[in-house]
XYZ file of C-alpha atoms in Angstrom:
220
model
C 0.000 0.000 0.000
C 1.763 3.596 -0.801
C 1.993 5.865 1.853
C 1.285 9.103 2.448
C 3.383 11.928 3.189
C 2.776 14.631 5.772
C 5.361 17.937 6.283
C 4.349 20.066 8.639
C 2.613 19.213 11.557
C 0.855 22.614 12.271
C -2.707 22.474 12.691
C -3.453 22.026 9.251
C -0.786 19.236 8.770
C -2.249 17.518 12.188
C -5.362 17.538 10.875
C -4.681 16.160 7.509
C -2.334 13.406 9.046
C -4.768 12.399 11.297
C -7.597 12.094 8.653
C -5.473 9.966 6.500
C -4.573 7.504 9.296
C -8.035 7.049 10.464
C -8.894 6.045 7.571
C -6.736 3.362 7.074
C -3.829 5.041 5.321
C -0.107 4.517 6.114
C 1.066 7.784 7.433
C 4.330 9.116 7.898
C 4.880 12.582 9.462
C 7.572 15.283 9.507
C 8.114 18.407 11.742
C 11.147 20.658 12.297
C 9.628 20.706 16.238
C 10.137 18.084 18.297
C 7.220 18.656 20.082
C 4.532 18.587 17.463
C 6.528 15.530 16.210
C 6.427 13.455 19.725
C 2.631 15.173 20.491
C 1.326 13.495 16.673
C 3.417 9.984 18.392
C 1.798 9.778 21.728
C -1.822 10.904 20.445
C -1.022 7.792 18.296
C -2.529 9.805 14.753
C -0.177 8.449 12.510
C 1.958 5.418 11.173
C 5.576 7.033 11.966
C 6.586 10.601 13.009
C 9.791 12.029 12.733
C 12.214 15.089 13.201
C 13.371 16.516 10.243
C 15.130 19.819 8.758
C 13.118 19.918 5.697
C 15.498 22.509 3.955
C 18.137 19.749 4.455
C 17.740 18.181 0.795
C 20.342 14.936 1.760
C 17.797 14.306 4.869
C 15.042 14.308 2.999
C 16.191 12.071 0.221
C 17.312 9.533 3.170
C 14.127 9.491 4.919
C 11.890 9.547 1.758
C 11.356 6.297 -0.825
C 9.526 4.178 -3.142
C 6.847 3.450 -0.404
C 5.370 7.338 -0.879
C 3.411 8.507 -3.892
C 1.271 11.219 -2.174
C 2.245 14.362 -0.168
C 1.094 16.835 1.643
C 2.985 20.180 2.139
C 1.763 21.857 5.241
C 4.397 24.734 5.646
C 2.340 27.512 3.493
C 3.568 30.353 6.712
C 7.272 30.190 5.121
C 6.734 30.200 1.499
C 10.962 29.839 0.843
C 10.750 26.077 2.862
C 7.241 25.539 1.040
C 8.914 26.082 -2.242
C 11.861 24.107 -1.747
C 10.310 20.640 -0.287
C 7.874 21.146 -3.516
C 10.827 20.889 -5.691
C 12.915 18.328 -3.862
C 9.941 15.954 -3.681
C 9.164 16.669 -7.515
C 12.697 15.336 -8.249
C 12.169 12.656 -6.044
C 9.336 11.175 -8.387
C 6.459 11.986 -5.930
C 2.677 11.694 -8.416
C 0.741 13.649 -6.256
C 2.133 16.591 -3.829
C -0.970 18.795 -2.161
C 0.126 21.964 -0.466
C -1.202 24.504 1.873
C -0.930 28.285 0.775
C -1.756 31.249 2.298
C -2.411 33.649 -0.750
C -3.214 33.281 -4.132
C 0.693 34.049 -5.274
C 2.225 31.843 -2.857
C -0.363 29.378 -4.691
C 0.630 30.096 -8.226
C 4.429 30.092 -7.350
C 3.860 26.723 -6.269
C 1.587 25.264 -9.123
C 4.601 26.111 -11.108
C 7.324 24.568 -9.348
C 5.479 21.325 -9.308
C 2.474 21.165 -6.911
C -0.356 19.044 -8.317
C -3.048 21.133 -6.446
C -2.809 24.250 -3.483
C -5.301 23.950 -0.964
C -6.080 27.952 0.981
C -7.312 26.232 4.590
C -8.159 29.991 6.094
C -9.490 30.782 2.788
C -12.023 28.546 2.990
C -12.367 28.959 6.386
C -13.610 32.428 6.536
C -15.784 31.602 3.830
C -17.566 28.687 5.162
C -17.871 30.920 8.662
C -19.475 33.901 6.814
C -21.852 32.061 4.950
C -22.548 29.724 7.878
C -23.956 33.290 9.294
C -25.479 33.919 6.026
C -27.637 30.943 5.181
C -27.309 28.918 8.536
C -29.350 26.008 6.806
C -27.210 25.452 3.789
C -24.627 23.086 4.343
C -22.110 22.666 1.201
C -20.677 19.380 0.685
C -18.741 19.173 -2.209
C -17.690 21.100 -5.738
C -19.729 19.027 -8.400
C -18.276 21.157 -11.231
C -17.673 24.892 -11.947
C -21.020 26.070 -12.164
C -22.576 22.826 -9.731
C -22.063 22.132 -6.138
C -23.818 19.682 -4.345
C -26.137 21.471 -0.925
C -27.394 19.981 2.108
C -31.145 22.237 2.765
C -33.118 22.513 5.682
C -36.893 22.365 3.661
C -38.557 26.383 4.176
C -41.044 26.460 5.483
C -43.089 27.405 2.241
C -42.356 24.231 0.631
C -44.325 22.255 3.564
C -47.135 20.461 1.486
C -45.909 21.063 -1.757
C -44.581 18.509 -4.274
C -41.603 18.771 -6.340
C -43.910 19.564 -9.439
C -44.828 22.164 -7.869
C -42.086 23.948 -6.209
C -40.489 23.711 -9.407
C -37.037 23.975 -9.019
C -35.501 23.140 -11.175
C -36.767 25.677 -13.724
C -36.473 28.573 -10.776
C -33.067 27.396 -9.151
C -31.764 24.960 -11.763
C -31.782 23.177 -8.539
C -32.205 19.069 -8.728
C -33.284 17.768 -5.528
C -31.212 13.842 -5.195
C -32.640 13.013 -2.038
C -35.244 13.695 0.747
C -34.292 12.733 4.256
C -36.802 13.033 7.353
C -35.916 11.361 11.010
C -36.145 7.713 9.839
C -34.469 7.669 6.571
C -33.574 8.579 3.509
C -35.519 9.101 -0.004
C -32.840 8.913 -2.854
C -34.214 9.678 -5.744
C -37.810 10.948 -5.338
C -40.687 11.168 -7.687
C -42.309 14.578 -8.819
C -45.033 13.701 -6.487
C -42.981 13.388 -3.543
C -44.224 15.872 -0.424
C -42.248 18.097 1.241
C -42.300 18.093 4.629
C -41.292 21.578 7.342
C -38.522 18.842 8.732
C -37.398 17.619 5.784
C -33.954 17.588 4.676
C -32.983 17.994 1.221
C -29.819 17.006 -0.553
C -29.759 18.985 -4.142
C -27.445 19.518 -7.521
C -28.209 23.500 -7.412
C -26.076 26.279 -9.452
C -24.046 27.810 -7.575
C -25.145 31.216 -8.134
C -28.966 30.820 -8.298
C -28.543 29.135 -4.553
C -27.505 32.819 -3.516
C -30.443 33.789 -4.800
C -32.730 30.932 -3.515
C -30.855 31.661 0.162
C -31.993 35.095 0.110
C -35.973 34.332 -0.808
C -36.482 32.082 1.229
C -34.344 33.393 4.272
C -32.049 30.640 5.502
């Protein structure tokens, strides 16, 4: 099984090693800090964890082999240490690296150099904060395509009673609703005569930009 790389064991990097271990991944870890290197060891969130110098290019080539095809750069506060490890693991033959940025040129700098995809973790979360003040009810689970993300919807209150023919959504929102879920379970699927109920919960395919819209009707 290929391992997974994790360098930097900030928050961020914590989080992401700890994710990938719990899930059944082979994880090793590296910190310049001993401490976040033994902390990661006794909370027992990853495979291996060890102290490294990550501008040292000789120490990383020693510690790093065959048995990695994935990595995760976590260092995005010091964009000179970010950029190197990037390079030194694109030499090394490493398929995927993922790494943490903290602006949109750090980000581009590293695309460049080698970085499959930049992740912006405070980015994201300040947006996901703000709109979890704006539309408290929408929950936004993952990027479907450009234009399509698929939403978790707490039903309005208007739609109580009404069937999907006639809430029309699709034609309003270009909104497709995938599933209906109440306390017992889950409708995947439902027909155009389906009810909606006050409680309901409904996972949708909606536009991205006509769910702004659809948030600010209906007042979630």
């Amino acid at each position: 099984m290929a391992g997974y790389l994790v360098i930097g064991l900030g928050t961020f990097g914590r989080s992401v090693a700890q994710t990938l271990y719990e899930n059944g991944k082979m994880v090793l870890a590296i910190d310049q800090r001993d401490e976040r290197v033994q902390k990661v060891i006794d909370d027992e969130i990853v495979s291996d964890a060890i102290t490294l110098d990550v501008t040292d290019e000789n120490s990383i080539k020693k510690v790093i082999n065959d048995d990695f095809d994935t990595a995760f750069v976590c260092i995005g506060d010091n964009t000179q240490s970010s950029v190197f490890v990037t390079v030194i693991l694109k030499e090394m033959g490493i398929k995927t690296i993922i790494c943490k940025a903290k602006n949109e040129l750090q980000g581009k700098i590293l695309k460049k150099i080698g970085a499959t995809s930049v992740v912006y973790p405070e980015e994201t979360m300040a947006k996901e904060t703000a709109l979890g003040v704006i539309r408290p009810n929408i929950t936004e689970h993952f990027k479907f395509s450009e234009k399509y993300r698929v939403f978790e919807i707490k039903a309005p209150k208007d739609f109580n009673g009404k069937n999907l023919i006639e809430l029309n959504l699709r034609n309003k929102y270009e909104m497709n609703i995938i599933g209906i879920k109440d306390e017992k379970e889950l409708n995947i699927m439902p027909l155009p005569n389906t009810i909606i109920r006050e409680n309901n919960v409904l996972l949708v395919i909606a536009n991205i930009e006509k769910m702004t819209l659809f948030g600010k009707k209906y007042v979630l």
